[in-house]
């Protein structure tokens, strides 16, 4: 407290906790049975000035500090002790600090003025809630661990059901039948009719907040979308995903797992509308009979992205074609962004069973396709693995802003139903435990060991903790401002 002997006015903010000081002052004054006026008279100040001190809103000058110490009959040090004089004062002090926290203030509650009538246990209760609020804020909505666990759980559920969700197929079929869909790819006018069927209108805007694909104004029943095409998230798909949330009666997500499940269901709904079960199943059955199953035909007939066609194939394959299969989406570096299997293939996984973010074997088709002379044509390959041989079809979708390989694979015996089965491409993988691709050849290892210093490229954007909020990654303030602007404009 060296600065206390310095010049006035004191700059005490570093040394003196104003709240604690105020608490202590009030405590000592009351202990001596003095009112604010009484004490004010003794130190020659207005009661309102002392009140400001007691509420931690003013810094005392050194002269006043000395005067107060004399008036209260304590050494100056006693007034300046950091520790609260008692439990009650400690609680009041903590609540005072809590209410000044922007996080607390952000709740928009009326300021709680703590009179002596508010009992200690009420203060303790409020502070307990505040403590929890803080720790939840610190945790965010989803840690990478929670996100991975939620993904693993979702995949387990999908596998259990052969990735076929009866109730979503039903909702999609009902919506399609309501607007008179009969067969083939979905026209723009049918999409429009679906939006109308759900009682909504579409508005194309340029100022959609950056963190969202679309916003639904449920009060005015409008869906706002951006004009531009966003890779596979075309306005058509985005609209149908939005309708999916409405058709499936989704509520505000409770947690990340809930958010993930809803998003997956909405995507499923969009795919089930764009590639309707009633039309796609006969088409695929015929292709199977002709031994000409292929993802690209499904893509072309229904005018969807390759990824959606491949994913949709997994929805229908087990249930209607009696096939097990796997699906992977990975980048050029082999990092897996999305995966599904019910054919026994073993994906690389972390201790929690999470596949997303893992690097897959160099021998797998999703990586080999990047090495093929024409990476954008469909690549066929047989892959021998510790759990058997698989026939895999991989494709890098050129319409995407970033290169991702989409792989659809089936066990060897099922290759006979697929186009491309005559391929001579064949690799052997010992992964995830083998040394087919992870360990460098001995000669190279000898030459370069100790001479390599690579700088890693961040790959965490799919796995990073998502910013907190009911809709992870979405800036709610931005969204509300947008809605307000457009609802009134
Ligand atoms: Zn390998």
Short mmCIF file of C-alpha atoms and ligand atoms in Angstrom, two decimals:
data_model
loop_
_atom_site.label_atom_id
_atom_site.label_comp_id
_atom_site.label_asym_id
_atom_site.label_seq_id
_atom_site.Cartn_x
_atom_site.Cartn_y
_atom_site.Cartn_z
CA UNK A 1 0.00 0.00 0.00
CA UNK A 2 2.91 2.31 -0.64
CA UNK A 3 0.79 4.61 -2.74
CA UNK A 4 -1.33 5.52 0.26
CA UNK A 5 1.33 7.82 1.54
CA UNK A 6 1.57 9.52 -1.86
CA UNK A 7 -0.28 12.55 -3.12
CA UNK A 8 -4.00 12.99 -3.32
CA UNK A 9 -6.16 11.98 -5.02
CA UNK A 10 -5.17 8.41 -4.59
CA UNK A 11 -5.36 6.05 -7.42
CA UNK A 12 -6.49 3.10 -5.42
CA UNK A 13 -8.09 0.96 -8.07
CA UNK A 14 -5.09 -1.33 -8.17
CA UNK A 15 -4.61 -1.58 -4.46
CA UNK A 16 -8.05 -0.97 -3.02
CA UNK A 17 -11.04 -3.12 -3.77
CA UNK A 18 -13.76 -0.48 -3.65
CA UNK A 19 -16.53 -2.98 -2.99
CA UNK A 20 -14.66 -4.56 -0.11
CA UNK A 21 -13.81 -1.16 1.25
CA UNK A 22 -17.44 -0.04 1.07
CA UNK A 23 -18.60 -3.20 2.80
CA UNK A 24 -16.09 -2.76 5.56
CA UNK A 25 -16.99 0.88 6.04
CA UNK A 26 -20.70 0.08 6.27
CA UNK A 27 -20.00 -2.77 8.67
CA UNK A 28 -17.90 -0.63 11.01
CA UNK A 29 -20.39 2.24 10.90
CA UNK A 30 -23.33 0.00 11.77
CA UNK A 31 -21.33 -1.79 14.43
CA UNK A 32 -20.95 1.58 16.10
CA UNK A 33 -24.64 2.39 15.74
CA UNK A 34 -23.99 5.36 13.46
CA UNK A 35 -26.23 6.57 10.67
CA UNK A 36 -24.76 7.95 7.44
CA UNK A 37 -25.59 11.46 8.74
CA UNK A 38 -23.85 10.79 12.05
CA UNK A 39 -20.67 9.67 10.36
CA UNK A 40 -21.00 12.44 7.76
CA UNK A 41 -21.04 15.04 10.51
CA UNK A 42 -17.90 13.63 12.10
CA UNK A 43 -15.90 13.71 8.87
CA UNK A 44 -17.52 16.81 7.38
CA UNK A 45 -19.13 15.12 4.38
CA UNK A 46 -22.69 14.80 3.08
CA UNK A 47 -24.36 11.44 3.85
CA UNK A 48 -24.85 10.92 0.08
CA UNK A 49 -21.09 11.06 -0.42
CA UNK A 50 -20.53 8.40 2.24
CA UNK A 51 -23.27 6.32 0.66
CA UNK A 52 -21.35 6.38 -2.62
CA UNK A 53 -18.29 5.16 -0.77
CA UNK A 54 -20.21 2.36 0.91
CA UNK A 55 -21.61 1.24 -2.40
CA UNK A 56 -18.13 1.05 -3.89
CA UNK A 57 -18.81 3.83 -6.35
CA UNK A 58 -16.24 6.34 -5.23
CA UNK A 59 -12.61 6.18 -4.32
CA UNK A 60 -11.86 7.77 -0.95
CA UNK A 61 -9.11 10.37 -0.88
CA UNK A 62 -6.40 9.81 1.67
CA UNK A 63 -7.56 12.68 3.88
CA UNK A 64 -11.09 11.28 4.03
CA UNK A 65 -9.73 7.81 4.69
CA UNK A 66 -7.81 9.11 7.67
CA UNK A 67 -10.84 11.05 8.89
CA UNK A 68 -13.06 7.98 8.67
CA UNK A 69 -10.50 5.86 10.54
CA UNK A 70 -10.41 8.41 13.35
CA UNK A 71 -14.22 8.75 13.42
CA UNK A 72 -14.66 4.99 13.61
CA UNK A 73 -11.79 4.49 16.02
CA UNK A 74 -9.82 2.05 13.90
CA UNK A 75 -6.44 2.16 12.21
CA UNK A 76 -6.52 3.03 8.49
CA UNK A 77 -5.29 -0.52 7.76
CA UNK A 78 -8.46 -1.91 9.30
CA UNK A 79 -10.55 -0.01 6.75
CA UNK A 80 -8.40 -1.28 3.94
CA UNK A 81 -8.34 -4.96 4.76
CA UNK A 82 -9.41 -6.92 1.73
CA UNK A 83 -11.24 -9.59 3.59
CA UNK A 84 -14.92 -8.95 4.16
CA UNK A 85 -15.75 -8.33 7.82
CA UNK A 86 -18.30 -11.17 7.97
CA UNK A 87 -20.22 -13.72 5.94
CA UNK A 88 -23.09 -11.36 5.22
CA UNK A 89 -20.79 -8.64 3.95
CA UNK A 90 -18.92 -11.23 1.89
CA UNK A 91 -22.17 -12.35 0.23
CA UNK A 92 -23.28 -8.80 -0.49
CA UNK A 93 -19.90 -8.05 -1.94
CA UNK A 94 -19.97 -11.10 -4.19
CA UNK A 95 -23.46 -10.31 -5.42
CA UNK A 96 -22.39 -6.75 -6.13
CA UNK A 97 -19.53 -8.03 -8.23
CA UNK A 98 -21.73 -10.61 -9.91
CA UNK A 99 -24.23 -7.99 -11.00
CA UNK A 100 -21.49 -5.97 -12.58
CA UNK A 101 -20.39 -8.95 -14.67
CA UNK A 102 -21.54 -8.39 -18.29
CA UNK A 103 -22.61 -12.03 -18.38
CA UNK A 104 -24.99 -11.41 -15.46
CA UNK A 105 -26.09 -8.04 -16.83
CA UNK A 106 -26.74 -9.77 -20.16
CA UNK A 107 -29.61 -11.67 -18.54
CA UNK A 108 -31.51 -8.38 -18.57
CA UNK A 109 -32.87 -8.80 -15.06
CA UNK A 110 -33.81 -5.81 -12.96
CA UNK A 111 -30.95 -4.94 -10.66
CA UNK A 112 -31.32 -6.61 -7.27
CA UNK A 113 -30.87 -4.12 -4.49
CA UNK A 114 -29.80 -6.02 -1.42
CA UNK A 115 -31.56 -4.66 1.62
CA UNK A 116 -31.18 -6.19 5.05
CA UNK A 117 -34.50 -7.97 4.47
CA UNK A 118 -32.93 -10.32 1.90
CA UNK A 119 -31.80 -13.35 3.90
CA UNK A 120 -28.35 -14.90 3.55
CA UNK A 121 -29.59 -18.15 2.07
CA UNK A 122 -31.29 -16.25 -0.76
CA UNK A 123 -28.01 -14.52 -1.53
CA UNK A 124 -26.21 -17.83 -1.41
CA UNK A 125 -28.78 -19.33 -3.75
CA UNK A 126 -28.40 -16.53 -6.29
CA UNK A 127 -24.63 -16.71 -6.12
CA UNK A 128 -24.83 -20.47 -6.67
CA UNK A 129 -26.82 -19.90 -9.86
CA UNK A 130 -24.39 -17.24 -10.96
CA UNK A 131 -21.46 -19.57 -10.38
CA UNK A 132 -23.11 -22.20 -12.55
CA UNK A 133 -23.86 -19.61 -15.23
CA UNK A 134 -20.19 -18.70 -15.32
CA UNK A 135 -18.93 -22.23 -15.49
CA UNK A 136 -21.37 -23.11 -18.28
CA UNK A 137 -20.25 -20.07 -20.19
CA UNK A 138 -16.67 -21.19 -19.76
CA UNK A 139 -17.53 -24.66 -21.00
CA UNK A 140 -19.32 -23.35 -24.08
CA UNK A 141 -22.08 -25.31 -25.74
CA UNK A 142 -20.01 -28.17 -26.97
CA UNK A 143 -16.44 -29.06 -26.26
CA UNK A 144 -14.73 -31.05 -28.99
CA UNK A 145 -15.15 -34.07 -26.71
CA UNK A 146 -18.91 -33.54 -26.39
CA UNK A 147 -19.20 -32.99 -30.13
CA UNK A 148 -17.32 -36.21 -30.86
CA UNK A 149 -19.34 -38.17 -28.34
CA UNK A 150 -22.58 -36.84 -29.86
CA UNK A 151 -21.41 -37.83 -33.34
CA UNK A 152 -20.47 -41.32 -32.18
CA UNK A 153 -23.84 -41.80 -30.49
CA UNK A 154 -25.71 -40.60 -33.56
CA UNK A 155 -23.76 -42.99 -35.79
CA UNK A 156 -24.54 -45.88 -33.45
CA UNK A 157 -28.24 -45.10 -33.74
CA UNK A 158 -28.06 -44.81 -37.53
CA UNK A 159 -26.32 -48.18 -37.78
CA UNK A 160 -28.93 -49.80 -35.59
CA UNK A 161 -31.63 -48.73 -38.02
CA UNK A 162 -29.71 -49.39 -41.24
CA UNK A 163 -29.66 -45.61 -41.64
CA UNK A 164 -33.34 -45.70 -42.56
CA UNK A 165 -35.74 -43.46 -40.64
CA UNK A 166 -39.30 -44.55 -41.28
CA UNK A 167 -40.98 -41.55 -39.65
CA UNK A 168 -38.97 -39.04 -41.70
CA UNK A 169 -39.65 -40.93 -44.92
CA UNK A 170 -43.32 -40.78 -43.98
CA UNK A 171 -43.25 -37.03 -43.29
CA UNK A 172 -41.50 -36.42 -46.60
CA UNK A 173 -43.93 -38.64 -48.52
CA UNK A 174 -46.92 -36.90 -46.94
CA UNK A 175 -45.59 -33.47 -47.85
CA UNK A 176 -44.89 -34.58 -51.42
CA UNK A 177 -48.30 -36.12 -51.83
CA UNK A 178 -49.95 -32.97 -50.48
CA UNK A 179 -48.47 -30.94 -53.33
CA UNK A 180 -49.27 -33.52 -55.98
CA UNK A 181 -45.75 -34.83 -56.64
CA UNK A 182 -45.86 -37.89 -58.88
CA UNK A 183 -42.43 -38.95 -60.10
CA UNK A 184 -38.91 -37.96 -61.11
CA UNK A 185 -36.72 -35.07 -59.97
CA UNK A 186 -38.29 -32.32 -57.94
CA UNK A 187 -39.06 -29.19 -59.93
CA UNK A 188 -38.55 -25.69 -58.58
CA UNK A 189 -42.30 -25.19 -58.65
CA UNK A 190 -42.82 -28.27 -56.48
CA UNK A 191 -40.32 -26.89 -53.95
CA UNK A 192 -42.27 -23.62 -54.05
CA UNK A 193 -45.53 -25.53 -53.54
CA UNK A 194 -44.02 -27.28 -50.51
CA UNK A 195 -43.10 -23.97 -48.95
CA UNK A 196 -46.67 -22.76 -49.52
CA UNK A 197 -48.01 -26.06 -48.16
CA UNK A 198 -46.28 -25.33 -44.86
CA UNK A 199 -47.81 -21.85 -44.86
CA UNK A 200 -44.58 -19.98 -45.54
CA UNK A 201 -43.19 -17.64 -48.16
CA UNK A 202 -39.59 -17.37 -49.32
CA UNK A 203 -37.70 -14.10 -49.39
CA UNK A 204 -34.34 -13.82 -51.08
CA UNK A 205 -32.05 -11.36 -49.34
CA UNK A 206 -28.47 -10.18 -49.53
CA UNK A 207 -27.85 -9.32 -45.88
CA UNK A 208 -28.34 -12.69 -44.23
CA UNK A 209 -26.10 -12.94 -41.12
CA UNK A 210 -22.89 -14.75 -41.95
CA UNK A 211 -23.42 -17.46 -39.37
CA UNK A 212 -26.61 -18.90 -40.87
CA UNK A 213 -27.80 -20.66 -44.02
CA UNK A 214 -31.33 -19.43 -43.67
CA UNK A 215 -33.57 -17.79 -41.11
CA UNK A 216 -37.17 -18.65 -40.51
CA UNK A 217 -39.42 -15.92 -39.16
CA UNK A 218 -42.06 -18.01 -37.43
CA UNK A 219 -44.14 -14.99 -36.52
CA UNK A 220 -44.60 -13.77 -40.08
CA UNK A 221 -44.04 -17.23 -41.59
CA UNK A 222 -41.23 -16.26 -43.89
CA UNK A 223 -38.05 -18.10 -44.82
CA UNK A 224 -35.11 -15.90 -45.70
CA UNK A 225 -32.41 -17.33 -47.93
CA UNK A 226 -29.43 -15.83 -49.67
CA UNK A 227 -29.42 -15.50 -53.40
CA UNK A 228 -26.11 -17.20 -54.08
CA UNK A 229 -25.39 -20.90 -54.43
CA UNK A 230 -23.32 -22.32 -51.62
CA UNK A 231 -21.79 -25.53 -52.92
CA UNK A 232 -24.14 -28.37 -52.16
CA UNK A 233 -26.17 -26.15 -49.89
CA UNK A 234 -28.23 -24.78 -52.72
CA UNK A 235 -31.20 -22.64 -51.78
CA UNK A 236 -33.40 -25.61 -52.70
CA UNK A 237 -31.71 -27.92 -50.20
CA UNK A 238 -31.62 -25.22 -47.55
CA UNK A 239 -35.32 -24.52 -47.99
CA UNK A 240 -36.16 -28.19 -47.66
CA UNK A 241 -33.99 -28.53 -44.56
CA UNK A 242 -35.88 -25.63 -43.05
CA UNK A 243 -39.19 -27.25 -43.95
CA UNK A 244 -37.81 -30.43 -42.38
CA UNK A 245 -37.48 -28.69 -39.02
CA UNK A 246 -41.11 -27.56 -39.33
CA UNK A 247 -42.45 -30.90 -40.61
CA UNK A 248 -40.69 -32.83 -37.85
CA UNK A 249 -41.84 -30.45 -35.13
CA UNK A 250 -38.36 -29.52 -33.93
CA UNK A 251 -38.01 -27.34 -30.86
CA UNK A 252 -35.12 -25.17 -29.75
CA UNK A 253 -32.24 -27.64 -29.22
CA UNK A 254 -31.50 -28.55 -25.59
CA UNK A 255 -27.83 -29.30 -26.09
CA UNK A 256 -25.31 -30.10 -28.78
CA UNK A 257 -26.46 -33.69 -29.20
CA UNK A 258 -30.02 -32.45 -29.69
CA UNK A 259 -28.83 -29.85 -32.18
CA UNK A 260 -26.89 -32.48 -34.11
CA UNK A 261 -29.82 -34.90 -34.18
CA UNK A 262 -32.19 -32.20 -35.43
CA UNK A 263 -29.78 -31.09 -38.12
CA UNK A 264 -29.29 -34.68 -39.26
CA UNK A 265 -33.05 -35.26 -39.34
CA UNK A 266 -33.65 -32.05 -41.29
CA UNK A 267 -30.97 -33.07 -43.80
CA UNK A 268 -32.58 -36.49 -44.04
CA UNK A 269 -35.95 -34.86 -44.70
CA UNK A 270 -34.48 -32.72 -47.49
CA UNK A 271 -32.89 -35.78 -49.10
CA UNK A 272 -36.08 -37.80 -48.72
CA UNK A 273 -38.02 -35.06 -50.51
CA UNK A 274 -35.44 -34.58 -53.28
CA UNK A 275 -34.90 -38.31 -53.79
CA UNK A 276 -38.30 -39.68 -52.80
CA UNK A 277 -38.37 -43.24 -51.52
CA UNK A 278 -41.39 -44.12 -53.67
CA UNK A 279 -39.54 -43.22 -56.86
CA UNK A 280 -35.96 -44.01 -55.89
CA UNK A 281 -36.54 -47.53 -54.59
CA UNK A 282 -38.03 -48.92 -57.87
CA UNK A 283 -35.24 -47.14 -59.75
CA UNK A 284 -32.53 -48.69 -57.57
CA UNK A 285 -34.14 -52.15 -57.63
CA UNK A 286 -34.16 -52.09 -61.39
CA UNK A 287 -30.54 -50.97 -61.48
CA UNK A 288 -29.65 -53.82 -59.16
CA UNK A 289 -31.39 -56.33 -61.42
CA UNK A 290 -29.41 -54.89 -64.33
CA UNK A 291 -26.25 -55.13 -62.22
CA UNK A 292 -25.71 -51.44 -62.83
CA UNK A 293 -26.08 -49.83 -59.41
CA UNK A 294 -24.33 -46.47 -59.34
CA UNK A 295 -24.42 -43.32 -57.30
CA UNK A 296 -23.98 -41.03 -60.28
CA UNK A 297 -27.15 -42.35 -61.92
CA UNK A 298 -29.07 -41.56 -58.77
CA UNK A 299 -27.47 -38.11 -58.77
CA UNK A 300 -28.38 -37.47 -62.41
CA UNK A 301 -31.94 -38.78 -62.29
CA UNK A 302 -32.84 -36.73 -59.23
CA UNK A 303 -30.62 -33.74 -59.97
CA UNK A 304 -28.93 -33.68 -56.58
CA UNK A 305 -25.29 -33.43 -55.49
CA UNK A 306 -23.13 -36.53 -55.62
CA UNK A 307 -22.81 -36.43 -51.86
CA UNK A 308 -26.55 -36.34 -51.34
CA UNK A 309 -27.03 -39.20 -53.81
CA UNK A 310 -24.39 -41.32 -52.05
CA UNK A 311 -25.85 -40.55 -48.66
CA UNK A 312 -29.36 -41.27 -49.85
CA UNK A 313 -28.12 -44.59 -51.19
CA UNK A 314 -27.13 -45.57 -47.63
CA UNK A 315 -30.68 -44.72 -46.45
CA UNK A 316 -32.25 -47.15 -48.90
CA UNK A 317 -29.60 -49.83 -49.48
CA UNK A 318 -30.01 -51.93 -46.35
CA UNK A 319 -33.76 -51.60 -46.07
CA UNK A 320 -34.75 -52.15 -49.70
CA UNK A 321 -31.75 -53.63 -51.56
CA UNK A 322 -30.54 -56.01 -48.87
CA UNK A 323 -27.06 -54.47 -48.98
CA UNK A 324 -24.79 -53.33 -46.19
CA UNK A 325 -22.49 -50.45 -47.05
CA UNK A 326 -20.26 -47.62 -45.88
CA UNK A 327 -20.02 -43.93 -46.66
CA UNK A 328 -17.13 -41.55 -46.06
CA UNK A 329 -16.43 -37.92 -46.81
CA UNK A 330 -12.79 -36.91 -46.50
CA UNK A 331 -10.54 -34.12 -47.65
CA UNK A 332 -7.43 -34.39 -49.79
CA UNK A 333 -5.34 -34.97 -46.68
CA UNK A 334 -7.45 -37.98 -45.74
CA UNK A 335 -9.15 -36.33 -42.78
CA UNK A 336 -12.62 -37.78 -42.27
CA UNK A 337 -15.46 -35.28 -41.97
CA UNK A 338 -18.39 -37.67 -42.08
CA UNK A 339 -18.69 -41.44 -42.00
CA UNK A 340 -21.24 -44.20 -41.72
CA UNK A 341 -20.98 -47.96 -41.94
CA UNK A 342 -22.96 -51.09 -41.27
CA UNK A 343 -20.79 -53.43 -43.35
CA UNK A 344 -18.12 -54.06 -40.74
CA UNK A 345 -15.41 -51.80 -42.14
CA UNK A 346 -13.27 -50.39 -39.33
CA UNK A 347 -12.76 -46.65 -39.49
CA UNK A 348 -9.89 -45.04 -37.64
CA UNK A 349 -11.29 -43.78 -34.33
CA UNK A 350 -10.13 -42.10 -31.16
CA UNK A 351 -10.57 -43.58 -27.67
CA UNK A 352 -14.14 -42.29 -27.53
CA UNK A 353 -15.06 -43.96 -30.81
CA UNK A 354 -15.12 -40.67 -32.73
CA UNK A 355 -14.22 -40.93 -36.40
CA UNK A 356 -14.49 -37.28 -37.43
CA UNK A 357 -11.07 -35.67 -37.60
CA UNK A 358 -9.21 -38.97 -37.94
CA UNK A 359 -6.95 -39.61 -40.92
CA UNK A 360 -7.89 -42.62 -42.98
CA UNK A 361 -5.62 -45.15 -44.58
CA UNK A 362 -3.71 -44.00 -47.64
CA UNK A 363 -4.74 -47.25 -49.34
CA UNK A 364 -8.45 -46.51 -49.12
CA UNK A 365 -10.25 -45.31 -52.22
CA UNK A 366 -11.14 -41.93 -50.69
CA UNK A 367 -7.42 -41.15 -50.71
CA UNK A 368 -6.44 -43.07 -53.82
CA UNK A 369 -8.95 -41.06 -55.87
CA UNK A 370 -6.85 -37.94 -55.26
CA UNK A 371 -3.88 -39.73 -56.86
CA UNK A 372 -5.78 -41.00 -59.87
CA UNK A 373 -5.03 -39.31 -63.22
CA UNK A 374 -8.52 -37.86 -63.41
CA UNK A 375 -9.57 -37.15 -59.89
CA UNK A 376 -12.97 -35.84 -60.93
CA UNK A 377 -14.12 -38.99 -62.68
CA UNK A 378 -15.59 -41.82 -60.64
CA UNK A 379 -12.89 -44.06 -59.19
CA UNK A 380 -13.44 -47.78 -58.55
CA UNK A 381 -11.31 -49.94 -56.33
CA UNK A 382 -11.20 -53.19 -54.38
CA UNK A 383 -9.68 -52.70 -50.95
CA UNK A 384 -8.39 -55.63 -48.93
CA UNK A 385 -8.61 -54.87 -45.24
CA UNK A 386 -8.30 -56.82 -41.99
CA UNK A 387 -12.12 -57.19 -41.94
CA UNK A 388 -12.41 -58.36 -45.52
CA UNK A 389 -12.42 -57.00 -49.04
CA UNK A 390 -14.62 -54.07 -50.03
CA UNK A 391 -15.66 -52.69 -53.39
CA UNK A 392 -15.48 -48.91 -53.20
CA UNK A 393 -16.56 -46.11 -55.49
CA UNK A 394 -14.98 -42.74 -54.79
CA UNK A 395 -15.61 -39.40 -56.39
CA UNK A 396 -14.35 -35.86 -55.88
CA UNK A 397 -17.27 -33.55 -56.50
CA UNK A 398 -15.96 -30.73 -58.72
CA UNK A 399 -18.87 -28.45 -57.89
CA UNK A 400 -17.70 -27.97 -54.32
CA UNK A 401 -15.58 -25.02 -53.27
CA UNK A 402 -13.16 -27.39 -51.56
CA UNK A 403 -12.17 -30.87 -52.69
CA UNK A 404 -13.85 -33.64 -50.76
CA UNK A 405 -13.92 -37.27 -51.78
CA UNK A 406 -17.20 -39.09 -51.34
CA UNK A 407 -16.89 -42.85 -51.02
CA UNK A 408 -19.59 -45.47 -51.13
CA UNK A 409 -18.39 -48.99 -50.39
CA UNK A 410 -19.91 -52.46 -50.08
CA UNK A 411 -18.54 -55.87 -49.10
CA UNK A 412 -16.82 -57.75 -51.94
CA UNK A 413 -19.68 -60.19 -52.59
CA UNK A 414 -22.04 -57.27 -53.33
CA UNK A 415 -19.80 -55.76 -56.00
CA UNK A 416 -21.63 -57.86 -58.59
CA UNK A 417 -24.58 -55.46 -58.47
CA UNK A 418 -22.48 -52.39 -59.22
CA UNK A 419 -21.19 -50.62 -62.26
CA UNK A 420 -17.39 -50.50 -62.29
CA UNK A 421 -16.93 -53.96 -60.70
CA UNK A 422 -14.51 -54.96 -63.51
CA UNK A 423 -11.88 -52.53 -62.22
CA UNK A 424 -8.38 -53.87 -61.72
CA UNK A 425 -7.55 -51.30 -59.03
CA UNK A 426 -6.80 -53.15 -55.84
CA UNK A 427 -5.00 -52.10 -52.68
CA UNK A 428 -4.16 -53.72 -49.38
CA UNK A 429 -4.69 -51.88 -46.11
CA UNK A 430 -3.63 -53.05 -42.67
CA UNK A 431 -5.01 -49.99 -40.99
CA UNK A 432 -6.06 -48.89 -38.49
CA UNK A 433 -3.39 -50.94 -36.71
CA UNK A 434 -1.13 -51.80 -39.64
CA UNK A 435 1.93 -50.06 -40.98
CA UNK A 436 0.76 -49.80 -44.59
CA UNK A 437 0.80 -46.04 -44.65
CA UNK A 438 1.63 -44.49 -41.29
CA UNK A 439 5.25 -45.50 -40.98
CA UNK A 440 7.69 -44.11 -43.54
CA UNK A 441 9.88 -46.59 -45.41
CA UNK A 442 13.00 -47.48 -43.40
CA UNK A 443 15.37 -45.93 -45.93
CA UNK A 444 13.61 -42.58 -45.91
CA UNK A 445 13.24 -42.66 -42.16
CA UNK A 446 16.96 -43.14 -41.79
CA UNK A 447 17.74 -40.28 -44.13
CA UNK A 448 15.30 -37.74 -42.72
CA UNK A 449 14.94 -38.56 -39.07
CA UNK A 450 15.89 -35.44 -37.15
CA UNK A 451 15.91 -33.20 -40.24
CA UNK A 452 12.21 -32.52 -40.63
CA UNK A 453 10.32 -29.73 -38.92
CA UNK A 454 6.83 -29.56 -40.40
CA UNK A 455 4.38 -26.87 -39.41
CA UNK A 456 0.88 -28.30 -39.05
CA UNK A 457 -2.05 -26.82 -40.88
CA UNK A 458 -5.01 -26.31 -38.56
CA UNK A 459 -7.66 -28.86 -39.27
CA UNK A 460 -9.86 -28.19 -36.37
CA UNK A 461 -12.79 -26.29 -37.83
CA UNK A 462 -15.12 -29.29 -37.84
CA UNK A 463 -14.12 -30.29 -34.38
CA UNK A 464 -13.43 -27.05 -32.61
CA UNK A 465 -15.63 -26.10 -29.71
CA UNK A 466 -18.61 -24.31 -31.10
CA UNK A 467 -19.49 -20.89 -29.75
CA UNK A 468 -22.19 -21.06 -27.08
CA UNK A 469 -25.89 -20.54 -27.75
CA UNK A 470 -29.00 -22.57 -28.45
CA UNK A 471 -27.95 -22.89 -32.07
CA UNK A 472 -24.23 -23.56 -31.94
CA UNK A 473 -22.18 -21.23 -34.07
CA UNK A 474 -25.07 -18.87 -34.74
CA UNK A 475 -24.88 -15.24 -33.70
CA UNK A 476 -28.30 -14.79 -32.13
CA UNK A 477 -28.03 -11.02 -31.78
CA UNK A 478 -27.28 -10.78 -35.48
CA UNK A 479 -30.22 -13.03 -36.31
CA UNK A 480 -32.71 -11.06 -34.22
CA UNK A 481 -31.49 -7.78 -35.67
CA UNK A 482 -31.94 -9.23 -39.13
CA UNK A 483 -35.48 -10.41 -38.41
CA UNK A 484 -36.41 -7.08 -36.93
CA UNK A 485 -35.03 -5.23 -39.93
CA UNK A 486 -36.95 -7.34 -42.40
CA UNK A 487 -40.16 -7.80 -40.47
CA UNK A 488 -40.65 -4.07 -40.18
CA UNK A 489 -39.01 -3.08 -43.46
ZN1 LIG B 1 -2.92 -47.71 -43.92
#
